[in-house]
């Protein structure tokens, strides 16, 4: 009897971790970068969305090189969220599992942009995840507030949301309302507003990258946060959820 041929593995349907950046032989923490995407789409993610993660990946690598930080960009199976399938969430959870397989029991920070920020917030319940950074999170109505992405999985994590006040693609008011709900179940939640900046946070990119690096060093390795970040985490709503990101933030941090 002829053997039945095995189905070929479709590379377009395989989630992968990008090339590791940082750390030598000893890994003490991992940053998983979750790129943006679209509401729907079953094609492979655009190379441009992956390339957009490079400045942040490089900044984190420099900031965490003496701490044993490894950074990976997650390469999704699909470019879209795709409704109830929520493919980027499943991919983020796989990536966290893969971190445990490769590196053992090390803390993980999920760092997402746009659609990836929503995935990071949703996948925060994974046992390896200790912190979440959501940049310009895509939180469409009505799911984000009326029937919200659950916030209970954020309990016990350190959570930072960052949003430009002039974002025309994702509503900063919705991210504030979600942060307000999250703060009720997790005191270690804060949110920064980047005034006059848009979805891509290009106008104040250096400040945003510095804030991300400071957050990761504190959340993963126990370093003292810069004063504005420490104040935002400690302050009650609305102060700690509408903290302005000052021009020049990070100039004196040395990382």
Short mmCIF file of C-alpha atoms in Angstrom, two decimals:
data_model
loop_
_atom_site.label_atom_id
_atom_site.label_comp_id
_atom_site.label_asym_id
_atom_site.label_seq_id
_atom_site.Cartn_x
_atom_site.Cartn_y
_atom_site.Cartn_z
CA UNK A 1 0.00 0.00 0.00
CA UNK A 2 1.36 3.42 -0.91
CA UNK A 3 2.06 5.72 1.98
CA UNK A 4 -0.19 8.75 2.26
CA UNK A 5 1.76 11.91 1.64
CA UNK A 6 2.10 14.19 4.64
CA UNK A 7 0.79 17.73 4.18
CA UNK A 8 3.52 20.26 3.52
CA UNK A 9 4.11 22.86 6.19
CA UNK A 10 2.99 26.27 4.98
CA UNK A 11 5.55 28.91 6.02
CA UNK A 12 2.86 31.59 5.78
CA UNK A 13 1.02 29.92 8.63
CA UNK A 14 3.95 29.56 11.02
CA UNK A 15 4.61 32.04 13.79
CA UNK A 16 8.31 32.64 14.42
CA UNK A 17 10.64 34.60 16.63
CA UNK A 18 12.91 36.98 14.81
CA UNK A 19 16.67 36.94 15.23
CA UNK A 20 17.65 37.43 18.89
CA UNK A 21 19.24 40.75 19.73
CA UNK A 22 21.34 41.24 22.83
CA UNK A 23 22.60 39.00 25.65
CA UNK A 24 25.54 36.71 25.28
CA UNK A 25 25.42 33.33 26.93
CA UNK A 26 23.28 34.23 29.94
CA UNK A 27 19.71 35.46 29.46
CA UNK A 28 17.93 37.07 32.40
CA UNK A 29 14.94 38.62 30.65
CA UNK A 30 13.23 38.73 27.26
CA UNK A 31 11.38 41.49 25.40
CA UNK A 32 8.91 40.27 22.79
CA UNK A 33 8.02 42.97 20.26
CA UNK A 34 4.57 42.61 18.71
CA UNK A 35 4.21 44.65 15.50
CA UNK A 36 1.15 46.46 14.24
CA UNK A 37 -1.21 45.11 11.63
CA UNK A 38 -4.74 45.36 10.27
CA UNK A 39 -8.22 44.57 11.48
CA UNK A 40 -8.46 41.74 8.95
CA UNK A 41 -6.05 39.97 6.63
CA UNK A 42 -4.73 36.46 6.09
CA UNK A 43 -1.65 37.35 4.05
CA UNK A 44 1.80 37.38 5.59
CA UNK A 45 2.66 40.49 7.60
CA UNK A 46 4.22 43.31 5.64
CA UNK A 47 8.02 43.54 5.93
CA UNK A 48 7.52 47.23 6.68
CA UNK A 49 5.71 46.47 9.93
CA UNK A 50 8.61 44.28 11.02
CA UNK A 51 11.17 46.89 9.99
CA UNK A 52 9.31 49.50 12.03
CA UNK A 53 10.32 47.61 15.19
CA UNK A 54 14.06 47.96 14.58
CA UNK A 55 14.65 51.32 16.31
CA UNK A 56 12.95 50.08 19.48
CA UNK A 57 14.72 46.72 19.33
CA UNK A 58 18.11 48.45 19.00
CA UNK A 59 17.38 50.85 21.87
CA UNK A 60 16.32 48.03 24.18
CA UNK A 61 19.39 46.01 23.23
CA UNK A 62 21.68 48.89 24.22
CA UNK A 63 19.80 49.58 27.45
CA UNK A 64 19.74 45.95 28.54
CA UNK A 65 23.08 44.66 27.25
CA UNK A 66 24.62 44.42 30.72
CA UNK A 67 21.47 42.92 32.24
CA UNK A 68 21.13 39.84 30.05
CA UNK A 69 18.22 41.13 27.96
CA UNK A 70 17.28 39.40 24.72
CA UNK A 71 14.87 41.05 22.28
CA UNK A 72 12.83 39.24 19.63
CA UNK A 73 10.37 40.59 17.10
CA UNK A 74 7.43 38.20 16.79
CA UNK A 75 6.65 37.28 13.18
CA UNK A 76 2.93 36.62 13.02
CA UNK A 77 1.21 34.05 10.86
CA UNK A 78 -1.18 36.66 9.49
CA UNK A 79 -1.22 40.42 9.16
CA UNK A 80 -4.76 40.76 10.55
CA UNK A 81 -6.51 40.50 13.91
CA UNK A 82 -9.30 38.59 12.19
CA UNK A 83 -12.20 38.99 14.58
CA UNK A 84 -12.79 36.35 17.21
CA UNK A 85 -9.78 34.36 15.97
CA UNK A 86 -7.51 37.07 17.44
CA UNK A 87 -4.53 35.54 15.68
CA UNK A 88 -1.89 37.93 17.12
CA UNK A 89 -2.91 36.95 20.66
CA UNK A 90 -2.39 33.27 19.92
CA UNK A 91 0.94 34.10 18.29
CA UNK A 92 2.06 36.13 21.32
CA UNK A 93 1.17 33.24 23.62
CA UNK A 94 3.14 30.84 21.42
CA UNK A 95 6.09 33.24 21.53
CA UNK A 96 6.01 33.31 25.33
CA UNK A 97 5.96 29.51 25.38
CA UNK A 98 8.93 29.49 23.02
CA UNK A 99 10.84 31.82 25.35
CA UNK A 100 10.37 29.33 28.18
CA UNK A 101 11.55 26.50 25.94
CA UNK A 102 14.67 28.35 24.79
CA UNK A 103 15.70 30.30 27.86
CA UNK A 104 14.01 28.71 30.83
CA UNK A 105 12.08 30.52 33.53
CA UNK A 106 12.93 34.16 32.73
CA UNK A 107 10.62 37.19 32.94
CA UNK A 108 9.03 38.42 29.72
CA UNK A 109 7.81 41.87 28.75
CA UNK A 110 5.33 42.12 25.88
CA UNK A 111 5.77 45.32 23.86
CA UNK A 112 3.12 45.95 21.24
CA UNK A 113 2.35 48.68 18.73
CA UNK A 114 -1.16 49.36 17.42
CA UNK A 115 -2.77 45.98 16.85
CA UNK A 116 0.22 44.40 18.57
CA UNK A 117 -0.45 46.52 21.66
CA UNK A 118 -3.91 45.03 21.92
CA UNK A 119 -2.40 41.57 21.54
CA UNK A 120 0.10 42.33 24.31
CA UNK A 121 -2.66 43.44 26.68
CA UNK A 122 -4.73 40.33 25.92
CA UNK A 123 -1.82 37.87 26.21
CA UNK A 124 -0.58 39.31 29.51
CA UNK A 125 -2.02 36.41 31.47
CA UNK A 126 0.70 34.04 30.25
CA UNK A 127 2.70 32.78 33.22
CA UNK A 128 6.01 34.06 31.82
CA UNK A 129 4.76 37.62 31.31
CA UNK A 130 5.55 40.08 34.08
CA UNK A 131 5.00 43.40 32.28
CA UNK A 132 3.31 44.97 29.26
CA UNK A 133 4.04 48.07 27.21
CA UNK A 134 1.25 49.12 24.84
CA UNK A 135 2.13 51.81 22.28
CA UNK A 136 -0.77 53.50 20.46
CA UNK A 137 -3.04 50.54 21.23
CA UNK A 138 -5.73 49.65 18.73
CA UNK A 139 -8.89 49.18 20.79
CA UNK A 140 -11.92 49.34 18.50
CA UNK A 141 -15.38 50.14 19.78
CA UNK A 142 -17.42 48.58 21.17
CA UNK A 143 -15.14 45.71 22.21
CA UNK A 144 -12.63 47.82 24.11
CA UNK A 145 -15.00 49.48 26.56
CA UNK A 146 -18.59 48.32 26.35
CA UNK A 147 -17.68 44.64 26.01
CA UNK A 148 -13.99 45.13 26.82
CA UNK A 149 -10.95 43.08 26.28
CA UNK A 150 -10.66 41.62 29.79
CA UNK A 151 -8.35 43.45 32.17
CA UNK A 152 -8.15 40.81 34.89
CA UNK A 153 -5.14 39.19 33.17
CA UNK A 154 -3.22 42.40 33.85
CA UNK A 155 -3.36 41.82 37.59
CA UNK A 156 0.13 41.27 38.99
CA UNK A 157 1.81 42.76 35.91
CA UNK A 158 3.42 46.16 35.48
CA UNK A 159 1.55 47.93 32.69
CA UNK A 160 2.40 51.06 30.70
CA UNK A 161 0.28 52.54 27.90
CA UNK A 162 1.60 55.33 25.66
CA UNK A 163 -0.60 57.27 23.24
CA UNK A 164 -0.25 60.36 21.07
CA UNK A 165 -2.97 62.92 21.65
CA UNK A 166 -3.28 63.60 17.89
CA UNK A 167 -3.59 59.94 16.89
CA UNK A 168 -6.08 59.76 14.01
CA UNK A 169 -5.94 55.96 13.63
CA UNK A 170 -6.51 54.72 17.17
CA UNK A 171 -8.54 56.71 19.67
CA UNK A 172 -6.47 57.89 22.67
CA UNK A 173 -9.65 58.39 24.69
CA UNK A 174 -10.42 54.68 24.44
CA UNK A 175 -6.95 53.74 25.66
CA UNK A 176 -7.47 56.08 28.61
CA UNK A 177 -10.80 54.44 29.44
CA UNK A 178 -9.24 50.98 29.23
CA UNK A 179 -6.32 52.10 31.44
CA UNK A 180 -8.85 53.43 33.93
CA UNK A 181 -10.48 50.01 34.12
CA UNK A 182 -7.13 48.27 34.38
CA UNK A 183 -6.03 50.56 37.23
CA UNK A 184 -8.96 49.26 39.30
CA UNK A 185 -7.63 45.70 39.20
CA UNK A 186 -3.92 46.54 39.11
CA UNK A 187 -2.30 49.50 40.85
CA UNK A 188 0.87 49.02 38.78
CA UNK A 189 -0.75 50.57 35.73
CA UNK A 190 0.05 53.95 34.19
CA UNK A 191 -0.37 55.78 30.92
CA UNK A 192 1.60 58.54 29.21
CA UNK A 193 0.23 61.03 26.71
CA UNK A 194 2.51 62.32 23.95
CA UNK A 195 1.07 65.72 23.18
CA UNK A 196 0.75 66.79 19.54
CA UNK A 197 2.04 63.42 18.32
CA UNK A 198 0.26 60.96 16.03
CA UNK A 199 -0.13 57.20 15.77
CA UNK A 200 3.48 56.45 14.85
CA UNK A 201 4.87 58.67 17.63
CA UNK A 202 7.50 60.00 15.23
CA UNK A 203 7.61 63.57 16.46
CA UNK A 204 8.88 62.51 19.90
CA UNK A 205 10.44 59.18 18.96
CA UNK A 206 13.58 59.65 21.06
CA UNK A 207 11.52 60.34 24.19
CA UNK A 208 9.24 57.36 23.54
CA UNK A 209 12.22 55.04 23.03
CA UNK A 210 13.84 56.34 26.22
CA UNK A 211 10.61 55.78 28.16
CA UNK A 212 10.33 52.24 26.80
CA UNK A 213 13.93 51.44 27.75
CA UNK A 214 13.49 52.84 31.26
CA UNK A 215 10.28 50.85 31.72
CA UNK A 216 11.89 47.59 30.60
CA UNK A 217 14.93 48.05 32.84
CA UNK A 218 12.67 48.68 35.81
CA UNK A 219 10.01 46.09 35.11
CA UNK A 220 12.37 43.22 34.23
CA UNK A 221 15.48 43.95 36.27
CA UNK A 222 14.32 46.01 39.23
CA UNK A 223 16.08 49.28 38.40
CA UNK A 224 14.61 52.46 39.82
CA UNK A 225 12.26 54.08 37.32
CA UNK A 226 12.89 57.61 36.12
CA UNK A 227 10.96 60.08 38.26
CA UNK A 228 8.10 60.71 35.80
CA UNK A 229 7.47 57.00 35.35
CA UNK A 230 7.64 56.31 39.08
CA UNK A 231 5.24 59.19 39.71
CA UNK A 232 2.81 57.94 37.06
CA UNK A 233 2.72 54.45 38.58
CA UNK A 234 2.13 55.87 42.06
CA UNK A 235 -0.45 58.52 41.16
CA UNK A 236 -4.19 57.82 41.27
CA UNK A 237 -6.41 58.42 38.23
CA UNK A 238 -6.57 60.60 36.29
CA UNK A 239 -3.05 61.94 37.01
CA UNK A 240 -1.23 58.64 36.56
CA UNK A 241 -3.15 57.88 33.39
CA UNK A 242 -2.66 61.26 31.68
CA UNK A 243 1.01 61.80 32.46
CA UNK A 244 2.58 64.04 29.80
CA UNK A 245 5.78 62.78 28.21
CA UNK A 246 8.09 65.75 28.53
CA UNK A 247 10.25 66.94 25.65
CA UNK A 248 13.82 65.74 26.26
CA UNK A 249 12.82 62.82 28.47
CA UNK A 250 15.71 60.41 28.75
CA UNK A 251 18.51 62.87 27.98
CA UNK A 252 20.10 62.35 31.38
CA UNK A 253 19.27 58.69 32.02
CA UNK A 254 22.46 57.24 30.57
CA UNK A 255 20.87 54.23 28.93
#
